[in-house]
Coordinates of C-alpha atoms and ligand atoms in Angstrom, one line a residue:
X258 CA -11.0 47.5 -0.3
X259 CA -8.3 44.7 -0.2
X260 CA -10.3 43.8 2.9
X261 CA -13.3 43.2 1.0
X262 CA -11.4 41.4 -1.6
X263 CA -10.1 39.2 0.4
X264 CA -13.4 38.6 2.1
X265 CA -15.4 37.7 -1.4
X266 CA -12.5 35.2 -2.5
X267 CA -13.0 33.4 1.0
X268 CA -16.9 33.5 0.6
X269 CA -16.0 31.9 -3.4
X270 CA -13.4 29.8 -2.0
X271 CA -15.5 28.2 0.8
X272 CA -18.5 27.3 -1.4
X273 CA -15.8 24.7 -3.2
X274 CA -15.3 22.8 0.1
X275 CA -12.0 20.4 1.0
X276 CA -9.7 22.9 0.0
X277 CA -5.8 22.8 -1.1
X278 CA -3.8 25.2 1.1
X279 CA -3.2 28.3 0.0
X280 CA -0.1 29.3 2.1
X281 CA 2.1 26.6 1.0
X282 CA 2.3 24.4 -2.1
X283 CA 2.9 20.9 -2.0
X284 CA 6.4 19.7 -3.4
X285 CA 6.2 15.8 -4.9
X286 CA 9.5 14.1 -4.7
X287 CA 10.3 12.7 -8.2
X288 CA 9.8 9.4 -8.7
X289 CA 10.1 8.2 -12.4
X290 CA 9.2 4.9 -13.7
X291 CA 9.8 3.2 -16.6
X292 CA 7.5 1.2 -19.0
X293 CA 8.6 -1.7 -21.2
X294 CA 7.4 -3.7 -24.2
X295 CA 9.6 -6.2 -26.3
X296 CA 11.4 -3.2 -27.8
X297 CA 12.9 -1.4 -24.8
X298 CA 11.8 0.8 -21.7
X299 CA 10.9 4.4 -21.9
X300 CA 10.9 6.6 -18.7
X301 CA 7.8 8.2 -17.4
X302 CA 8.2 11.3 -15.5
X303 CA 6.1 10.1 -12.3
X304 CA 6.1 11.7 -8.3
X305 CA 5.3 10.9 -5.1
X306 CA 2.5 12.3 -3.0
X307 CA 2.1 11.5 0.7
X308 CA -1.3 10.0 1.8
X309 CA -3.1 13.3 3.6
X310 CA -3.6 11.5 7.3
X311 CA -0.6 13.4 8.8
X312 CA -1.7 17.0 7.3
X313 CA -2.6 20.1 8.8
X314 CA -6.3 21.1 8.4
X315 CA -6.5 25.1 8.6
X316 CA -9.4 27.6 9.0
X317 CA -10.3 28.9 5.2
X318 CA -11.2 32.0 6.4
X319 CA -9.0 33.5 8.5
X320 CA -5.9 32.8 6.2
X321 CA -5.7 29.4 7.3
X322 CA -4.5 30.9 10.8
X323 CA -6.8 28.4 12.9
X324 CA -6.2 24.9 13.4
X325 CA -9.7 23.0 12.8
X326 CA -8.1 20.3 14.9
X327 CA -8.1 20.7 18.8
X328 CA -5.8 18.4 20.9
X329 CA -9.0 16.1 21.4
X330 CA -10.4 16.4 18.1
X331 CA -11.7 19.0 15.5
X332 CA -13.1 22.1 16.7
X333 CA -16.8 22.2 17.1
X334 CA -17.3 25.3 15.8
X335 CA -15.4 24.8 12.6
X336 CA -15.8 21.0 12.6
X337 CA -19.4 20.7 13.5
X338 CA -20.0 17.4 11.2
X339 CA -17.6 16.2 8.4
X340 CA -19.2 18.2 5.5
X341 CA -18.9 21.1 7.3
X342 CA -15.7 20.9 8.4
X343 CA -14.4 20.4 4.7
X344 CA -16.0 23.3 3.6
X345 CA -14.2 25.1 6.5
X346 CA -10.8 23.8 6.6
X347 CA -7.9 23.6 4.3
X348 CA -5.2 20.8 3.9
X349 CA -1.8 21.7 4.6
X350 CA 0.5 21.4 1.7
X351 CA 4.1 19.7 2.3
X352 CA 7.7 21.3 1.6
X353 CA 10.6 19.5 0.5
X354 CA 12.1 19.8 3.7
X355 CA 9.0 18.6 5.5
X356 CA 8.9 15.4 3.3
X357 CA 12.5 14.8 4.3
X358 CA 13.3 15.7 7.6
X359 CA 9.4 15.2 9.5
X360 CA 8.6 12.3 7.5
X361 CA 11.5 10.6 6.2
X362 CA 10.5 10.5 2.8
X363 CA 13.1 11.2 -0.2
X364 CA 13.9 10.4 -3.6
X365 CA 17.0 10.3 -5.5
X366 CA 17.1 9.6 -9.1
X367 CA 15.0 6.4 -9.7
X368 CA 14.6 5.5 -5.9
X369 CA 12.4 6.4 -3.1
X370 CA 13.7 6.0 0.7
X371 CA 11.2 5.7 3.7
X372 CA 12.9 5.9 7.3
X373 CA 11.1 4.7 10.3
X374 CA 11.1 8.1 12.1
X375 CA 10.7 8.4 16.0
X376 CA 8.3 10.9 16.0
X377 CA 5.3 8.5 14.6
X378 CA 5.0 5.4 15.3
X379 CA 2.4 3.9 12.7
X380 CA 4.2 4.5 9.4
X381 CA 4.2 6.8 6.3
X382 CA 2.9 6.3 3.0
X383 CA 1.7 7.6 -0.3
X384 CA 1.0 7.0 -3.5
X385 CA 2.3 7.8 -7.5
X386 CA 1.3 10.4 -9.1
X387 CA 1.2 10.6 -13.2
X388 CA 1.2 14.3 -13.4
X389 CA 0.7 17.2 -9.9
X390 CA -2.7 16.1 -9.5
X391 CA -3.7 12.8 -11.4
X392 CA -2.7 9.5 -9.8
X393 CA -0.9 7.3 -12.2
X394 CA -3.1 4.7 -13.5
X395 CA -1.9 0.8 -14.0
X396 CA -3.4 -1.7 -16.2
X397 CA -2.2 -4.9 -15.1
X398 CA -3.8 -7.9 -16.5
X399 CA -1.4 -9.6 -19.1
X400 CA 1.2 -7.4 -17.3
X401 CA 4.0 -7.6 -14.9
X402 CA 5.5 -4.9 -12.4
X403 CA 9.6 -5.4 -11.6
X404 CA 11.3 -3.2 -8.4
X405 CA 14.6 -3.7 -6.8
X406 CA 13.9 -3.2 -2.9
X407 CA 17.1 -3.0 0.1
X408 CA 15.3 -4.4 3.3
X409 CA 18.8 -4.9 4.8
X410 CA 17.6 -1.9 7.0
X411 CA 14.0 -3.6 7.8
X412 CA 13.9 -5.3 11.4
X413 CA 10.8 -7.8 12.4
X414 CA 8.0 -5.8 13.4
X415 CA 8.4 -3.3 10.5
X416 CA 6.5 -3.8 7.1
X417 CA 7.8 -1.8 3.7
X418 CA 5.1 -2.3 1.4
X419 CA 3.9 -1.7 -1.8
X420 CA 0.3 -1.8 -3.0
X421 CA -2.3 -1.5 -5.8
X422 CA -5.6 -0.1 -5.2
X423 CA -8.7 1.0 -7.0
X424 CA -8.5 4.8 -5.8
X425 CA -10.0 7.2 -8.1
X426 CA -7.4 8.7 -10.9
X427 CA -8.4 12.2 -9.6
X428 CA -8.2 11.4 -5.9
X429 CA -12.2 11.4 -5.6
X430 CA -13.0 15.2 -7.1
X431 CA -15.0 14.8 -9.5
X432 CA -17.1 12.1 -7.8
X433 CA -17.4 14.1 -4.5
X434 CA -17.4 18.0 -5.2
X435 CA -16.8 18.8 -1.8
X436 CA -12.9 17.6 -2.3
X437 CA -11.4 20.3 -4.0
X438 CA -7.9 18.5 -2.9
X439 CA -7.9 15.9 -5.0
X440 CA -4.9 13.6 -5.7
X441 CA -2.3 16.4 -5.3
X442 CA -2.6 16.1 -1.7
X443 CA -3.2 12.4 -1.7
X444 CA -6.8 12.1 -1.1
X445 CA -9.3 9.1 -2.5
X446 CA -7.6 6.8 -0.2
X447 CA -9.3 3.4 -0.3
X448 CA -8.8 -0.4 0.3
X449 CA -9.7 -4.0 1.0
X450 CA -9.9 -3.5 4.2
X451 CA -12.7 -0.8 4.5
X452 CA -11.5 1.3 6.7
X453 CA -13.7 3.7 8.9
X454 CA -10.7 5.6 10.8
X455 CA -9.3 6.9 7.5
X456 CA -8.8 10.8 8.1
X457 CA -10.8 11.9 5.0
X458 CA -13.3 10.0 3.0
X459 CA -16.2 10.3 0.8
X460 CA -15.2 14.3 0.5
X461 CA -16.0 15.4 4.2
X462 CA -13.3 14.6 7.0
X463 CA -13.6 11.9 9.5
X464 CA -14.5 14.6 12.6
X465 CA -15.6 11.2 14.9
X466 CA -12.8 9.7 13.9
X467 CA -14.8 6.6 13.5
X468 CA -17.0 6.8 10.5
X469 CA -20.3 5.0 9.7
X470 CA -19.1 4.6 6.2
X471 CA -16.1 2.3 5.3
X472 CA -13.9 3.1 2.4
X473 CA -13.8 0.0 0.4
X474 CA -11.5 -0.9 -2.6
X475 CA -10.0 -3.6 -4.4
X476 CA -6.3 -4.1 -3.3
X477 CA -3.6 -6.0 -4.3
X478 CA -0.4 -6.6 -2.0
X479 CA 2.7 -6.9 -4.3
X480 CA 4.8 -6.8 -1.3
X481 CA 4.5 -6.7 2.1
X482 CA 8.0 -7.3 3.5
X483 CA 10.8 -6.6 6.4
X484 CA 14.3 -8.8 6.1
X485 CA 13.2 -11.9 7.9
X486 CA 9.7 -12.6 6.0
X487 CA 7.5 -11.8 3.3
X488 CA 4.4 -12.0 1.5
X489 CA 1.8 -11.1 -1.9
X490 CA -1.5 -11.1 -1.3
X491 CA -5.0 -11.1 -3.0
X492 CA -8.0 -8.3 -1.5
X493 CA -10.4 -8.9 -4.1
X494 CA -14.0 -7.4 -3.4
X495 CA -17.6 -7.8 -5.4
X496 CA -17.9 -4.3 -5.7
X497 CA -16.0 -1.9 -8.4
X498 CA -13.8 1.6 -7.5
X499 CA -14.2 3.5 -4.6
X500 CA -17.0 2.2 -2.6
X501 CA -18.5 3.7 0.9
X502 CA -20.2 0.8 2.4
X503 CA -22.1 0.7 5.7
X504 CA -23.3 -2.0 7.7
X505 CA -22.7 -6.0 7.0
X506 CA -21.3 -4.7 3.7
X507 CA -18.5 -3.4 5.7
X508 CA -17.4 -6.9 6.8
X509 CA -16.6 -5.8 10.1
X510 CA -16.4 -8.4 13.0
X511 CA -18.4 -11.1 12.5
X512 CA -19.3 -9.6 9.2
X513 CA -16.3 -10.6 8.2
X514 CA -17.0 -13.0 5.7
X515 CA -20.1 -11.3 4.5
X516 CA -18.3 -7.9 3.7
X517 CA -17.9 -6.8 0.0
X518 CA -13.9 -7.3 0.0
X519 CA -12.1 -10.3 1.1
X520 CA -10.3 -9.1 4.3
X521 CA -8.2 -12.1 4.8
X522 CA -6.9 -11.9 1.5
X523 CA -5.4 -15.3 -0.6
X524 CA -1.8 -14.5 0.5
X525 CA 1.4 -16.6 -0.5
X526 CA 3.8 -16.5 2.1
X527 CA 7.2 -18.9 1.4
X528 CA 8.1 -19.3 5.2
X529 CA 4.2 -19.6 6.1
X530 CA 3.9 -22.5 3.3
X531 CA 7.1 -24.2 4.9
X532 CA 10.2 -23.1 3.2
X533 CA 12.4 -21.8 6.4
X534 CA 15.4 -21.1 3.6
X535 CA 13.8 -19.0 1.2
X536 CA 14.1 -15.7 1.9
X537 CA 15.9 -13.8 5.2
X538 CA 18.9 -11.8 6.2
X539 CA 21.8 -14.3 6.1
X540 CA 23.9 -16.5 3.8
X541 CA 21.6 -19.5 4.9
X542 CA 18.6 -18.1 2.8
X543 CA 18.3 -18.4 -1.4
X544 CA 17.3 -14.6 -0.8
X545 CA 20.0 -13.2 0.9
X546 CA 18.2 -9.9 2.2
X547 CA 21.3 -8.2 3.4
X548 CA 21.8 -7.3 -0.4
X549 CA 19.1 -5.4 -2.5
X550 CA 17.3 -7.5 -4.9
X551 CA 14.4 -7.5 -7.9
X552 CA 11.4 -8.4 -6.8
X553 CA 8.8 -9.0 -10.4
X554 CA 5.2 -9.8 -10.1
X555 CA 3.4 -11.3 -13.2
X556 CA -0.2 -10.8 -14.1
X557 CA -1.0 -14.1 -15.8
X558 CA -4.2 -14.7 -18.3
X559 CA -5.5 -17.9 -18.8
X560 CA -4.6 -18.0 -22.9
X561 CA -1.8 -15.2 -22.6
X562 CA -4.1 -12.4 -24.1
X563 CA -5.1 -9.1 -22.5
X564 CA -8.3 -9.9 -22.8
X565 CA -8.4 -13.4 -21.2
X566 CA -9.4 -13.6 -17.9
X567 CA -6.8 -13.3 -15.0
X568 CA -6.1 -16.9 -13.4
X569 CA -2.3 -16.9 -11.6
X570 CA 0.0 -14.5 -10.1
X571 CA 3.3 -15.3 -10.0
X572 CA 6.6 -14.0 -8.5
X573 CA 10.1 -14.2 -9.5
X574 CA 13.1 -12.4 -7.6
X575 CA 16.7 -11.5 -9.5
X576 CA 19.3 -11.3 -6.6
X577 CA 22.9 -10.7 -8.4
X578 CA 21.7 -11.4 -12.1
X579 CA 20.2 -14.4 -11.5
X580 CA 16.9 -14.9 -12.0
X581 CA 15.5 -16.9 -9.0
X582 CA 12.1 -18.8 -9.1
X583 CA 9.2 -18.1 -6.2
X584 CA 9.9 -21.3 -3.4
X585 CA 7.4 -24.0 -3.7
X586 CA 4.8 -24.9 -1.2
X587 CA 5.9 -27.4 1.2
X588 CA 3.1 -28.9 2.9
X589 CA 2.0 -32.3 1.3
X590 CA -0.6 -31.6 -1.0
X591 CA 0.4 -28.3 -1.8
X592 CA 4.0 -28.9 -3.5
X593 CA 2.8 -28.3 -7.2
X594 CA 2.2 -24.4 -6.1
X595 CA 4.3 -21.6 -6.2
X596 CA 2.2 -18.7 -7.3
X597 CA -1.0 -17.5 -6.1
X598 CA -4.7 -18.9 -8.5
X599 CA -8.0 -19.7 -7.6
X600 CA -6.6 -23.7 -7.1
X601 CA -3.7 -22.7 -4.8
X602 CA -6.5 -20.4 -2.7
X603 CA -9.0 -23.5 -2.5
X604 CA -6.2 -26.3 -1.4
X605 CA -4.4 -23.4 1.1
X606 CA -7.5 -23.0 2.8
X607 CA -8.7 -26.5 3.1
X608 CA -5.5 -27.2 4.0
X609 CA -4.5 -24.6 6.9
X610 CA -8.1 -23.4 7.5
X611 CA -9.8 -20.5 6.4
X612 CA -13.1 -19.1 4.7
X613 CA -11.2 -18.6 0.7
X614 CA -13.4 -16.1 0.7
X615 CA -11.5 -14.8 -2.0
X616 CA -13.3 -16.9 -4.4
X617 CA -16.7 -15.7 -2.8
X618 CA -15.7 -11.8 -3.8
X619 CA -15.1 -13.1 -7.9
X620 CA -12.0 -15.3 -7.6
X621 CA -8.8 -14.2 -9.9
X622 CA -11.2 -13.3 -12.6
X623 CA -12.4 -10.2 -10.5
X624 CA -8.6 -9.5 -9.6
X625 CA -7.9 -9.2 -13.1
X626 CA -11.1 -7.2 -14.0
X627 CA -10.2 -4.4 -11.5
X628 CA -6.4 -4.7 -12.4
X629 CA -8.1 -3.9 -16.3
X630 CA -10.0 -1.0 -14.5
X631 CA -6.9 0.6 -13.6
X632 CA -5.7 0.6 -9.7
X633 CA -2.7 3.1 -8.2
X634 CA 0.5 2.4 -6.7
X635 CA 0.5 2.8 -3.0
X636 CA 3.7 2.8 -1.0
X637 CA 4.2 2.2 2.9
X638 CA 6.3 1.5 5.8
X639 CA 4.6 1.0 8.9
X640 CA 4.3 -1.0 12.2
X641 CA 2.0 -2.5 14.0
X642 CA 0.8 -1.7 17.6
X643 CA -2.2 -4.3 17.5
X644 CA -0.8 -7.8 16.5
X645 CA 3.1 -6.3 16.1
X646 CA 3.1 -7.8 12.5
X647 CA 3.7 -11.2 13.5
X648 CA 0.9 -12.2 11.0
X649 CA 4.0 -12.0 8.9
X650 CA 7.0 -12.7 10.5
X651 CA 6.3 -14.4 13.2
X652 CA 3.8 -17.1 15.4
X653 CA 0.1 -16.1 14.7
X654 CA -2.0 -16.3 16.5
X655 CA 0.6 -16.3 19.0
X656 CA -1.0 -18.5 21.0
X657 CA -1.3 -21.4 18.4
X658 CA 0.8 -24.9 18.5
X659 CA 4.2 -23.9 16.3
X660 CA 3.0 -27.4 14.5
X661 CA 0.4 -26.6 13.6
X662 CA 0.5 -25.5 9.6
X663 CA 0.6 -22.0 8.2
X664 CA 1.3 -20.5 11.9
X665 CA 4.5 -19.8 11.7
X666 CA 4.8 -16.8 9.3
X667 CA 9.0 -16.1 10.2
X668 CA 11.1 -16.7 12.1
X669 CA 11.0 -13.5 13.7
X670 CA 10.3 -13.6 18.2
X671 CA 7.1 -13.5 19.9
X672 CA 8.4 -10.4 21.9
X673 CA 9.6 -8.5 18.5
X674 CA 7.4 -5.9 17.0
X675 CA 6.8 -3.4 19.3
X676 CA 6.6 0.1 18.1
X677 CA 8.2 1.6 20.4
X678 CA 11.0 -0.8 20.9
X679 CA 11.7 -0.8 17.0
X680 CA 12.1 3.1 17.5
X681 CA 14.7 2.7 20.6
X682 CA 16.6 -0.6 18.8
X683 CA 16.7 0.7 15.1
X684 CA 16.9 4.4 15.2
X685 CA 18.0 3.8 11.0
X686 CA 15.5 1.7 10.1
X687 CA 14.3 2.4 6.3
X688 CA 13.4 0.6 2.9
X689 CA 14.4 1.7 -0.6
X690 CA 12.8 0.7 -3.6
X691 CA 13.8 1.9 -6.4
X692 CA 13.8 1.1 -10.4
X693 CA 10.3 0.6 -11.1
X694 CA 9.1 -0.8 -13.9
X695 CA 6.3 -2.0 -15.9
X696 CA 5.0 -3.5 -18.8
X697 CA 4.5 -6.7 -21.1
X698 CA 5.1 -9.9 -19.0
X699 CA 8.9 -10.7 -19.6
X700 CA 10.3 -7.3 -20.5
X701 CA 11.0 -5.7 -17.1
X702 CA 13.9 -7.9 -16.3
X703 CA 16.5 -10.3 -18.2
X704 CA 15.7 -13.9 -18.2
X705 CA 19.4 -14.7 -18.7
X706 CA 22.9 -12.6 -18.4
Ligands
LIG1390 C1 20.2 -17.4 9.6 O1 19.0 -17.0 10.2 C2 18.2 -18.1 10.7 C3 16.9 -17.5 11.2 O2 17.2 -16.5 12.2 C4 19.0 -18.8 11.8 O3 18.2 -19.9 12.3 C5 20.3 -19.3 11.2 O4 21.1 -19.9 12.2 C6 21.1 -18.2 10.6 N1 22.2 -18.8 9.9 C7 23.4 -18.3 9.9 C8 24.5 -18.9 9.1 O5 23.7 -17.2 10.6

């Protein structure tokens, strides 16, 4: 009898498809936030949720006792095709502990620690969560976003980031039935990029590991950073939300400037635009990154309303209650800029080279129509085994003249970077971030003491 039981829930169960676990329940470390207007900030009870690539994918119906994953793969019998498989597997929830101890992910009253763990070598991530299984939404345009950050702990080579992307509120459930996971386990994940090697996507799981589809999504780069260099970044993309793409759409290779999101992204980077005393890891630098700091991001409309259009971004950093202005530009030309709008985009590109094919995907207007859409706060820490990040801190391409403009990123070594050598060399390696806040532009953070 409890045999047969068991045996109609599976058959009722397995008809949903991309199931939660049902062995162990995912813990969210706390994360709250706080949200401000002219009269004060209010806490929001948000959580964390790590992104599902690193979960274990279990057999539905034997109790989740058989891994669908093989050490070369998914199994073929349970994993025939990616539809299939989500119907027939289910992902792994996380404990505390595993949070903590296998990825290196904890929280402490307002703050969120990432360590760079020696047991993966690409990163971890995740995204906020509003409630156990809706993502928390963010309308940004006519808005700004304030975090304090410590990358005292942050060699060259490592990136602690955080983004905003269009991903679904609900993780992708109710627009693909197959995911029964939903947010809660971090699915929906999406981004200017368009990745195809994203573990789960469009509500089936990536079995070839290389999928036909690409999942596309406006993204915005609030901060991509380590000690020695960092940067804010435009993805804009002609398309709205979550988008599968295939083909030219996908903008891979020499699609690249025909895709539907703008790859290269408009990216304002101090050391890149020729300030070598902005920001770094010593008393030389007007950011002193040995000491945690504020970083604020402001989402500025054209005639200050929310429902003007979106034309600059700016950036302002508080380091020891003072308030310190984004560096300028320093190329000749350039000077007048020190925030990121469809001008800057233009002169950068004329001026280092470049496609600006952010203005092609719907300029800053289109940022700030998907930052009125609503986009989700997406943390990581990762490195980088293809181009060891020096995009950001370092000479890129490494091959190029050091005079030439916009090639040096940092002033981080050609040899730094490798994953493996970051592991060996900075076994405590981690970024905090911590007091997050959002809300009408000029209430996250004191003008003056
Ligand atoms: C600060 O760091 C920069 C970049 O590595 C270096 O050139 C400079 O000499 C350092 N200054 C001090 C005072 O250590």
């Amino acid at each position: 009898m409890m045999r047969f039981i068991l045996l109609i829930f599976v058959l009722v169960k397995s008809g949903c498809a991309q199931h939660p676990s049902a062995l162990v329940e995912e813990f969210h470390p706390p994360l709250p936030i706080q949200v401000c207007d002219e009269t004060g900030c209010q806490t929001e009870d948000t959580s964390f949720v790590m992104d599902p690539s690193r979960r274990g994918l279990m057999s539905v119906a034997d109790n989740e006792q058989t891994n669908c994953r093989t050490s070369d793969g998914y199994d073929p019998v349970l994993c025939p095709d990616g539809l299939t498989c989500a119907e027939n597997c289910a992902i792994s929830g996380f404990t505390q502990e595993d949070y903590d101890v296998k990825w290196g992910i904890s929280s402490e009253g307002n703050a969120i620690t990432f360590r760079y763990l020696t047991d993966y070598t690409i990163g971890g991530g995740g995204y906020l969560l509003a409630t156990e299984d809706k993502y928390k939404m963010f309308k940004m345009k006519n808005r700004e976003i304030a975090f304090d950050v410590d990358m005292s702990k942050l060699p060259c080579g490592l990136n602690g980031a955080l983004f905003f992307v269009e991903v679904e509120e609900d993780g992708g459930m109710a627009s693909y039935p197959s995911n029964k996971a939903g947010a809660k386990y971090g699915l929906g994940v999406c981004d200017g990029q368009c990745k195809h090697d994203l573990t789960y996507y469009g509500g089936k799981v990536n079995v070839d590991g290389y999928a036909e589809e690409g999942a596309c999504c406006f993204e915005f780069d609030l901060w991509e950073a380590n000690a020695w260099a960092t940067a804010y970044t435009t993805h804009g993309c002609s398309i709205q939300g979550y988008y599968l793409c295939t083909g030219t759409e996908c903008g891979d290779g020499d699609d690249r400037y025909n895709g539907v999101c703008d790859k290269d992204g408009c990216l304002y980077n101090s050391f890149k635009l020729n300030d070598h005393f902005f920001y770094g890891a010593n008393e030389s630098f007007v950011i002193d990154t040995r000491r945690p700091f504020t970083v604020v991001t402001q989402f500025v409309t054209v005639d200050g309303t929310d429902s003007g259009d979106l034309n600059e971004v700016r950036r302002i950093y508080v380091q020891d209650n003072i308030v310190i202005e984004n560096s300028f530009a320093n190329y000749h030309g350039l000077e007048n800029y020190n925030s990121i709008s469809d001008d800057f985009c233009a002169d950068l590109t004329a001026y280092i080279g470049g496609a600006n094919y952010a203005a092609s995907v719907g300029g800053m207007k289109g940022i700030g129509d998907a930052l009125d859409r609503g986009v989700v706060l997406d943390f990581a820490l990762w490195a980088d085994s293809g181009s060891y990040m020096l995009w950001l801190d370092g000479l890129f391409p490494p091959d190029a003249d050091p005079a030439t403009p916009g090639a040096l990123n940092g002033p981080c070594p050609a040899d730094s970077g490798r994953p493996d050598d970051i592991i060996v060399d900075y076994p405590d390696a981690a970024i905090t971030f911590s007091n997050i806040k959002y809300g009408t532009i000029g209430s996250t953070f004191r003008r003056k003491l």
